[in-house]
Coordinates of C-alpha atoms in Angstrom, one line a residue:
Chain A
M1 CA 93.4 107.2 -19.9
S2 CA 89.7 106.7 -19.3
E3 CA 87.1 109.1 -20.9
E4 CA 86.4 110.1 -17.4
T5 CA 89.9 111.1 -16.5
I6 CA 90.3 113.0 -19.8
D7 CA 87.2 115.0 -19.0
D8 CA 88.2 115.6 -15.6
I9 CA 91.6 117.0 -16.6
M10 CA 90.3 119.0 -19.6
D11 CA 87.6 120.7 -17.2
A12 CA 90.3 121.3 -14.8
T13 CA 92.3 122.8 -17.6
Y14 CA 89.5 125.1 -18.7
R15 CA 89.0 126.5 -15.1
A16 CA 92.7 126.9 -14.5
L17 CA 93.0 128.8 -17.8
C18 CA 90.3 131.1 -16.8
E19 CA 91.8 131.6 -13.3
H20 CA 95.4 132.0 -14.2
G21 CA 95.6 132.9 -17.9
Y22 CA 97.9 131.0 -20.1
A23 CA 101.4 132.5 -19.5
E24 CA 101.4 132.0 -15.8
L25 CA 99.7 128.6 -15.8
T26 CA 101.4 125.6 -14.3
M27 CA 100.6 121.9 -14.0
Q28 CA 100.1 122.5 -10.3
D29 CA 97.4 125.1 -11.0
I30 CA 95.6 122.6 -13.3
A31 CA 96.1 119.7 -10.7
A32 CA 94.5 122.2 -8.1
E33 CA 91.3 122.3 -10.2
S34 CA 91.2 118.5 -10.9
T35 CA 90.5 115.5 -8.8
K36 CA 93.8 114.1 -10.0
S37 CA 97.2 114.7 -8.5
K38 CA 100.0 116.7 -10.3
G39 CA 101.7 113.3 -10.6
T40 CA 98.8 111.9 -12.4
L41 CA 98.8 114.8 -14.8
H42 CA 102.6 114.3 -15.4
Y43 CA 102.0 110.7 -16.1
H44 CA 99.7 111.5 -18.9
F45 CA 101.4 114.6 -20.2
D46 CA 105.0 115.7 -20.4
G47 CA 104.1 119.1 -19.4
K48 CA 101.9 122.0 -19.9
R49 CA 102.3 122.3 -23.6
E50 CA 101.4 118.7 -24.3
L51 CA 98.5 119.1 -22.0
L52 CA 97.4 122.1 -23.9
E53 CA 97.8 120.5 -27.2
A54 CA 95.3 117.7 -25.9
F55 CA 93.2 120.6 -24.6
L56 CA 93.0 122.3 -27.9
E57 CA 92.0 119.0 -29.6
H58 CA 89.4 118.6 -26.9
L59 CA 88.1 122.0 -27.7
I60 CA 87.7 121.0 -31.3
E61 CA 85.9 117.8 -30.5
Q62 CA 83.7 119.5 -27.9
F63 CA 82.7 122.2 -30.5
E64 CA 81.9 119.7 -33.1
A65 CA 79.8 117.7 -30.8
R66 CA 78.0 120.7 -29.7
T67 CA 77.2 121.9 -33.2
E68 CA 76.8 118.4 -34.8
T69 CA 73.1 119.2 -35.2
V70 CA 72.2 122.9 -35.3
P71 CA 68.5 123.8 -35.3
G72 CA 66.8 125.1 -38.3
E73 CA 64.5 124.1 -41.1
T74 CA 66.5 125.5 -43.8
P75 CA 70.3 126.0 -44.6
A76 CA 70.1 129.6 -43.9
E77 CA 68.4 129.0 -40.6
R78 CA 71.1 126.5 -39.7
L79 CA 73.8 129.0 -40.7
H80 CA 72.3 131.6 -38.4
A81 CA 72.1 129.2 -35.5
F82 CA 75.8 128.2 -36.1
V83 CA 76.8 131.8 -36.1
D84 CA 75.0 132.2 -32.7
E85 CA 76.9 129.4 -31.3
L86 CA 80.2 130.6 -32.8
L87 CA 79.7 134.2 -31.6
S88 CA 78.2 133.3 -28.4
S89 CA 78.4 136.5 -26.4
A90 CA 78.5 135.2 -22.9
D91 CA 79.9 138.1 -21.0
D92 CA 80.3 136.4 -17.8
D93 CA 83.6 136.4 -16.1
S94 CA 84.6 133.1 -17.2
A95 CA 83.9 133.6 -20.7
T96 CA 85.9 136.8 -20.8
A97 CA 88.7 135.0 -19.0
F98 CA 88.7 132.1 -21.4
R99 CA 88.8 134.3 -24.4
T100 CA 91.8 136.1 -23.0
A101 CA 93.6 132.7 -22.4
M102 CA 92.8 131.6 -26.0
L103 CA 94.2 134.8 -27.3
E104 CA 97.4 134.2 -25.4
I105 CA 97.5 130.8 -27.0
K106 CA 96.9 132.1 -30.6
A107 CA 99.7 134.6 -29.9
Q108 CA 101.9 131.8 -28.8
S109 CA 101.0 129.8 -31.8
P110 CA 103.7 131.3 -34.2
Y111 CA 106.3 130.0 -31.7
D112 CA 104.7 126.6 -31.3
E113 CA 104.0 124.4 -34.2
A114 CA 101.9 122.0 -32.3
Y115 CA 99.5 124.8 -31.1
Q116 CA 99.4 126.2 -34.7
E117 CA 98.6 122.9 -36.2
R118 CA 95.6 122.5 -33.8
L119 CA 94.4 126.0 -34.3
A120 CA 94.7 125.7 -38.1
E121 CA 92.7 122.5 -38.0
F122 CA 89.9 124.1 -35.9
D123 CA 90.1 127.0 -38.4
R124 CA 89.6 124.7 -41.5
R125 CA 86.7 122.8 -39.7
L126 CA 84.9 126.0 -38.9
R127 CA 85.4 127.2 -42.5
D128 CA 84.2 123.9 -44.0
R129 CA 81.1 123.8 -41.8
I130 CA 80.1 127.3 -42.9
A131 CA 80.9 126.5 -46.5
D132 CA 78.6 123.5 -46.2
F133 CA 75.7 125.4 -45.0
V134 CA 76.2 128.1 -47.6
A135 CA 76.5 125.5 -50.3
D136 CA 73.3 123.8 -49.1
G137 CA 71.6 127.1 -49.2
V138 CA 72.8 127.8 -52.6
A139 CA 71.5 124.4 -53.8
A140 CA 68.4 125.0 -52.3
G141 CA 68.0 128.4 -54.0
E142 CA 68.0 130.1 -50.7
F143 CA 71.2 131.8 -51.2
H144 CA 72.3 133.5 -54.3
E145 CA 73.7 131.1 -56.9
D146 CA 76.9 133.4 -57.5
I147 CA 78.0 133.0 -53.8
D148 CA 81.2 131.1 -53.3
P149 CA 80.7 128.9 -50.3
E150 CA 84.4 128.5 -49.5
A151 CA 85.3 132.2 -49.7
T152 CA 82.2 133.1 -47.5
G153 CA 83.4 130.4 -44.9
E154 CA 86.9 131.9 -45.0
F155 CA 85.5 135.4 -44.5
L156 CA 83.2 134.3 -41.6
V157 CA 86.1 132.6 -39.9
T158 CA 88.1 135.9 -40.0
V159 CA 85.2 137.7 -38.5
F160 CA 85.0 135.1 -35.7
H161 CA 88.7 135.6 -35.0
G162 CA 88.3 139.4 -35.1
A163 CA 85.4 139.3 -32.7
Q164 CA 87.2 137.1 -30.2
T165 CA 90.3 139.3 -30.5
R166 CA 88.5 142.6 -30.0
A167 CA 86.5 141.1 -27.1
A168 CA 89.7 140.2 -25.2
A169 CA 92.1 143.1 -26.3
V170 CA 89.7 146.0 -26.3
D171 CA 86.8 144.7 -24.3
R172 CA 84.2 144.9 -27.2
S173 CA 81.4 142.2 -26.8
P174 CA 80.8 140.1 -29.9
E175 CA 77.2 140.9 -29.7
R176 CA 77.3 143.6 -32.3
T177 CA 79.5 141.5 -34.6
K178 CA 76.9 138.8 -34.3
A179 CA 74.0 141.1 -35.3
Y180 CA 75.9 142.4 -38.2
V181 CA 76.7 138.9 -39.4
H182 CA 73.0 137.9 -39.1
D183 CA 72.1 140.9 -41.2
Y184 CA 74.9 140.1 -43.7
I185 CA 73.4 136.6 -44.2
D186 CA 70.0 138.0 -44.7
E187 CA 71.0 140.7 -46.9
A188 CA 74.1 139.9 -49.0
L189 CA 73.8 136.1 -49.2
R190 CA 70.0 135.6 -49.6
A191 CA 68.8 135.1 -53.0
D192 CA 65.4 136.5 -52.5
D193 CA 65.9 139.7 -50.4
G194 CA 69.5 140.8 -50.9
G195 CA 72.9 140.7 -52.0
N196 CA 72.4 141.8 -55.7
A197 CA 69.7 144.4 -56.3
D198 CA 70.6 144.7 -60.0
V199 CA 70.2 141.0 -60.6
D200 CA 66.9 140.0 -62.0
V201 CA 66.1 136.8 -60.3
D202 CA 63.8 135.6 -62.9
E203 CA 66.4 135.4 -65.5
P204 CA 70.0 135.5 -64.2
T205 CA 72.2 136.7 -67.0
A206 CA 75.8 136.0 -67.6
A207 CA 76.8 139.5 -66.8
S208 CA 74.8 139.5 -63.4
G209 CA 76.1 136.0 -62.9
Q210 CA 79.5 137.2 -62.1
E211 CA 78.7 140.0 -59.8
G212 CA 78.3 138.2 -56.5
S213 CA 80.7 135.5 -57.2
R214 CA 83.2 135.8 -54.3
Chain B
M1 CA 113.2 164.3 -25.9
S2 CA 113.8 165.5 -29.5
E3 CA 111.6 164.3 -32.5
E4 CA 114.7 162.6 -33.7
T5 CA 115.3 160.6 -30.6
I6 CA 111.8 159.6 -30.4
D7 CA 111.8 158.4 -33.9
D8 CA 115.2 156.6 -33.3
I9 CA 113.8 154.7 -30.3
M10 CA 110.6 153.9 -31.9
D11 CA 112.3 152.5 -35.0
A12 CA 114.6 150.5 -32.8
T13 CA 111.5 149.1 -30.9
Y14 CA 109.9 148.0 -34.2
R15 CA 113.0 146.2 -35.2
A16 CA 113.6 144.7 -31.8
L17 CA 109.9 143.4 -31.5
C18 CA 110.3 141.8 -35.0
E19 CA 113.5 140.2 -33.9
H20 CA 112.6 139.0 -30.3
G21 CA 108.7 139.1 -30.2
Y22 CA 107.0 140.8 -27.3
A23 CA 107.4 138.4 -24.4
E24 CA 111.1 138.1 -24.5
L25 CA 111.9 141.6 -25.4
T26 CA 114.2 143.6 -23.0
M27 CA 115.3 147.2 -23.0
Q28 CA 118.7 145.9 -23.9
D29 CA 117.3 144.4 -27.1
I30 CA 115.8 147.8 -28.0
A31 CA 119.1 149.7 -27.1
A32 CA 120.9 147.2 -29.4
E33 CA 118.8 148.3 -32.4
S34 CA 119.1 152.0 -31.5
T35 CA 121.7 154.6 -31.6
K36 CA 120.9 155.4 -28.0
S37 CA 122.4 153.6 -25.0
K38 CA 120.3 151.6 -22.6
G39 CA 120.9 154.3 -20.1
T40 CA 119.4 156.8 -22.4
L41 CA 116.3 154.6 -23.0
H42 CA 115.9 154.3 -19.1
Y43 CA 116.3 158.0 -18.8
H44 CA 113.2 158.5 -21.0
F45 CA 111.2 155.4 -20.1
D46 CA 110.8 153.6 -16.7
G47 CA 110.8 150.2 -18.4
K48 CA 109.6 148.1 -21.2
R49 CA 105.9 148.6 -20.6
E50 CA 106.3 152.5 -20.7
L51 CA 108.3 152.3 -23.8
L52 CA 105.8 150.1 -25.5
E53 CA 102.9 152.3 -24.4
A54 CA 104.6 155.2 -26.1
F55 CA 105.3 152.8 -29.1
L56 CA 101.5 152.1 -29.4
E57 CA 100.9 155.9 -29.5
H58 CA 103.5 156.3 -32.1
L59 CA 102.0 153.5 -34.2
I60 CA 98.5 155.3 -34.0
E61 CA 100.2 158.7 -35.1
Q62 CA 102.2 157.0 -37.9
F63 CA 99.1 155.2 -39.3
E64 CA 97.1 158.5 -39.2
A65 CA 99.8 160.3 -40.8
R66 CA 100.2 157.7 -43.5
T67 CA 96.4 157.6 -44.1
E68 CA 95.7 161.4 -43.6
T69 CA 95.1 161.5 -47.3
V70 CA 94.0 158.4 -49.1
P71 CA 93.8 158.5 -52.9
G72 CA 90.4 158.2 -54.6
E73 CA 88.0 160.5 -56.5
T74 CA 84.9 159.4 -54.4
P75 CA 84.2 158.2 -50.9
A76 CA 84.0 154.5 -52.1
E77 CA 87.3 154.8 -53.9
R78 CA 88.8 156.3 -50.8
L79 CA 87.4 153.5 -48.6
H80 CA 88.9 150.9 -51.0
A81 CA 92.2 152.7 -50.7
F82 CA 92.0 152.7 -46.9
V83 CA 91.2 149.0 -46.7
D84 CA 94.2 148.3 -48.9
E85 CA 96.3 150.2 -46.4
L86 CA 94.7 148.5 -43.4
L87 CA 94.9 145.0 -44.8
S88 CA 98.3 145.5 -46.3
S89 CA 99.4 142.0 -47.0
A90 CA 103.2 142.4 -47.0
D91 CA 104.1 138.9 -46.5
D92 CA 107.9 139.6 -45.9
D93 CA 109.4 138.3 -42.7
S94 CA 109.4 141.7 -40.8
A95 CA 105.6 142.1 -41.5
T96 CA 104.9 138.5 -40.3
A97 CA 107.2 139.0 -37.2
F98 CA 105.6 142.4 -36.3
R99 CA 102.0 140.9 -36.6
T100 CA 103.0 138.3 -34.2
A101 CA 104.4 140.8 -31.8
M102 CA 101.2 142.9 -32.1
L103 CA 99.1 139.8 -31.3
E104 CA 101.1 139.2 -28.2
I105 CA 100.6 142.8 -27.1
K106 CA 96.8 142.4 -27.8
A107 CA 96.9 139.2 -25.6
Q108 CA 98.6 141.2 -22.9
S109 CA 96.2 144.0 -23.2
P110 CA 93.6 142.3 -20.8
Y111 CA 96.4 142.4 -18.0
D112 CA 97.6 145.9 -18.8
E113 CA 95.2 148.8 -18.7
A114 CA 97.7 151.2 -20.4
Y115 CA 98.0 148.9 -23.4
Q116 CA 94.3 148.3 -23.5
E117 CA 93.7 152.1 -23.5
R118 CA 96.0 152.6 -26.5
L119 CA 94.5 149.7 -28.5
A120 CA 91.1 151.0 -27.8
E121 CA 91.9 154.3 -29.1
F122 CA 93.5 153.0 -32.2
D123 CA 90.3 150.9 -32.6
R124 CA 88.0 153.8 -32.2
R125 CA 89.9 155.9 -34.6
L126 CA 89.9 153.1 -37.3
R127 CA 86.1 152.8 -36.8
D128 CA 85.6 156.4 -37.1
R129 CA 87.7 156.8 -40.2
I130 CA 85.7 154.1 -41.9
A131 CA 82.4 155.4 -40.7
D132 CA 83.4 158.8 -42.1
F133 CA 84.2 157.3 -45.6
V134 CA 80.8 155.4 -45.4
A135 CA 78.8 158.4 -44.4
D136 CA 80.4 160.4 -47.2
G137 CA 79.5 157.6 -49.6
V138 CA 75.9 157.5 -48.4
A139 CA 75.7 161.4 -48.6
A140 CA 77.1 161.3 -52.1
G141 CA 74.5 158.6 -53.1
E142 CA 77.3 156.2 -53.8
F143 CA 76.5 154.0 -50.8
H144 CA 73.0 152.7 -50.0
E145 CA 71.1 155.2 -47.8
D146 CA 70.1 152.4 -45.4
I147 CA 73.7 151.7 -44.5
D148 CA 74.7 152.5 -40.9
P149 CA 78.3 154.0 -41.2
E150 CA 79.2 153.5 -37.6
A151 CA 78.0 149.8 -37.5
T152 CA 79.8 149.2 -40.8
G153 CA 82.9 150.8 -39.3
E154 CA 82.5 148.5 -36.3
F155 CA 82.3 145.6 -38.5
L156 CA 85.3 146.3 -40.7
V157 CA 87.5 147.0 -37.6
T158 CA 86.4 143.5 -36.4
V159 CA 87.4 142.1 -39.8
F160 CA 90.7 143.8 -39.6
H161 CA 91.5 142.3 -36.2
G162 CA 90.4 138.9 -37.6
A163 CA 92.7 139.1 -40.5
Q164 CA 95.7 140.1 -38.2
T165 CA 94.9 137.4 -35.8
R166 CA 94.6 134.5 -38.4
A167 CA 97.8 135.7 -40.2
A168 CA 99.7 135.4 -37.1
A169 CA 98.0 132.5 -35.4
V170 CA 97.4 130.2 -38.4
D171 CA 99.4 131.6 -41.0
R172 CA 96.7 132.8 -43.3
S173 CA 97.6 135.8 -45.4
P174 CA 95.2 138.8 -45.2
E175 CA 95.0 138.7 -49.0
R176 CA 91.8 136.9 -49.3
T177 CA 90.3 139.0 -46.6
K178 CA 91.2 142.0 -48.5
A179 CA 89.7 140.9 -51.8
Y180 CA 86.6 139.7 -49.9
V181 CA 86.2 143.2 -48.4
H182 CA 86.7 144.9 -51.7
D183 CA 83.8 142.9 -53.0
Y184 CA 81.8 143.5 -50.0
I185 CA 82.1 147.2 -50.5
D186 CA 81.1 147.0 -54.2
E187 CA 78.3 144.6 -53.6
A188 CA 76.7 145.2 -50.2
L189 CA 77.4 148.8 -49.7
R190 CA 77.0 150.3 -53.2
A191 CA 73.6 151.9 -54.0
D192 CA 73.6 150.8 -57.5
D193 CA 74.6 147.2 -57.4
G194 CA 74.0 145.5 -54.1
G195 CA 73.2 145.2 -50.5
N196 CA 69.6 145.8 -50.2
A197 CA 67.6 144.5 -53.1
D198 CA 64.3 145.3 -51.3
V199 CA 65.0 148.8 -52.2
D200 CA 64.0 149.8 -55.6
V201 CA 66.8 151.1 -57.5
D202 CA 65.2 152.1 -60.9
E203 CA 67.7 154.5 -62.2
P204 CA 71.3 153.6 -62.6
T205 CA 73.4 156.4 -61.1
A206 CA 76.7 157.8 -62.1
A207 CA 78.2 155.3 -59.5
S208 CA 77.6 152.6 -61.9
G209 CA 80.2 153.8 -64.2
Q210 CA 82.8 153.2 -61.5
E211 CA 82.1 149.6 -61.4
G212 CA 85.5 148.6 -62.9
S213 CA 87.4 150.8 -60.8
R214 CA 88.6 148.0 -58.6

């Protein structure tokens, strides 16, 4: 399958998911959004599930390409920029519709090992990206030395899932979550202006050393 | 409908959701778990949707009853206890199955105004409960005076949804999230040891004595 064909089908899948949601989606719906015929789709993919597995992989690749370089002079700035990308709060109809479709796919995941594998892979990559920013920030002295990069990555991935779920399920924009996470980074993670008021930054002691370490 | 009948049907709905998930669930499945007949169910509820609306209301009431009084000497201790209840990490099969069913219902919510209303109501109540604990903690000097109770409530509700979604969709136990949130409360919210280093905390307060309480 040529790159162009893949892109065409994946773009069509995105539009069809926004239009029809996940549960009702058919190969015909996707073909209708594509320049390819339903026959061509079936030639490349056994069915909707196989196509959506490929779509999930495509989403991961797309996200990684989009965030390969994030702007920022320092690790903290790059983490802020990454959070902006992750909690992008586009409130237009297609963003809302797509979040709904993704939530349906997540809800389907316990019944579908292939979906679950892809979602777990995305989850891991997000966590690792965040953990890298945090580790870089700790190494640069920008974040507090006691911060656990991996645990912070885990936590922020949970926050990301929560923001997506609430946006779809109870119509809460991720905007406030994004603002809160930005404050969290500046206040709880930063070595200079937050996180551990009792820690004397000049001479970290063993006792203070354990405080922020999670 | 007698209290007893309601409880019987609601318990049956819980078991049937764990057994069959949401999408495949039928009134017959619920009747099979109940002492009532399918006819009785249909007498009280027009169909699956109406029954599940009542079930969501029942869940809210049940949660409120269970958490009406949470243990703890201070607002911070009560917030910790509430978080324990909220992110209860029972990993047994029925807890896992129920989380999956709830995620399906959340994913259905954008298509179903009545579900969305119930979920939004639960969301609001959770946020308000948390905001109350935080406001009490701020008033008692236990939490930092700059903390916004309502924004903190919003954020922790997002974390709760995220933990539930990840548990169901990518099989991540809420256990780590729970531990992180406990630390977050102790480190970012507490007036004595965290959150806002830019505020001068020159006198250790009584709250420092509670440090080991978690």
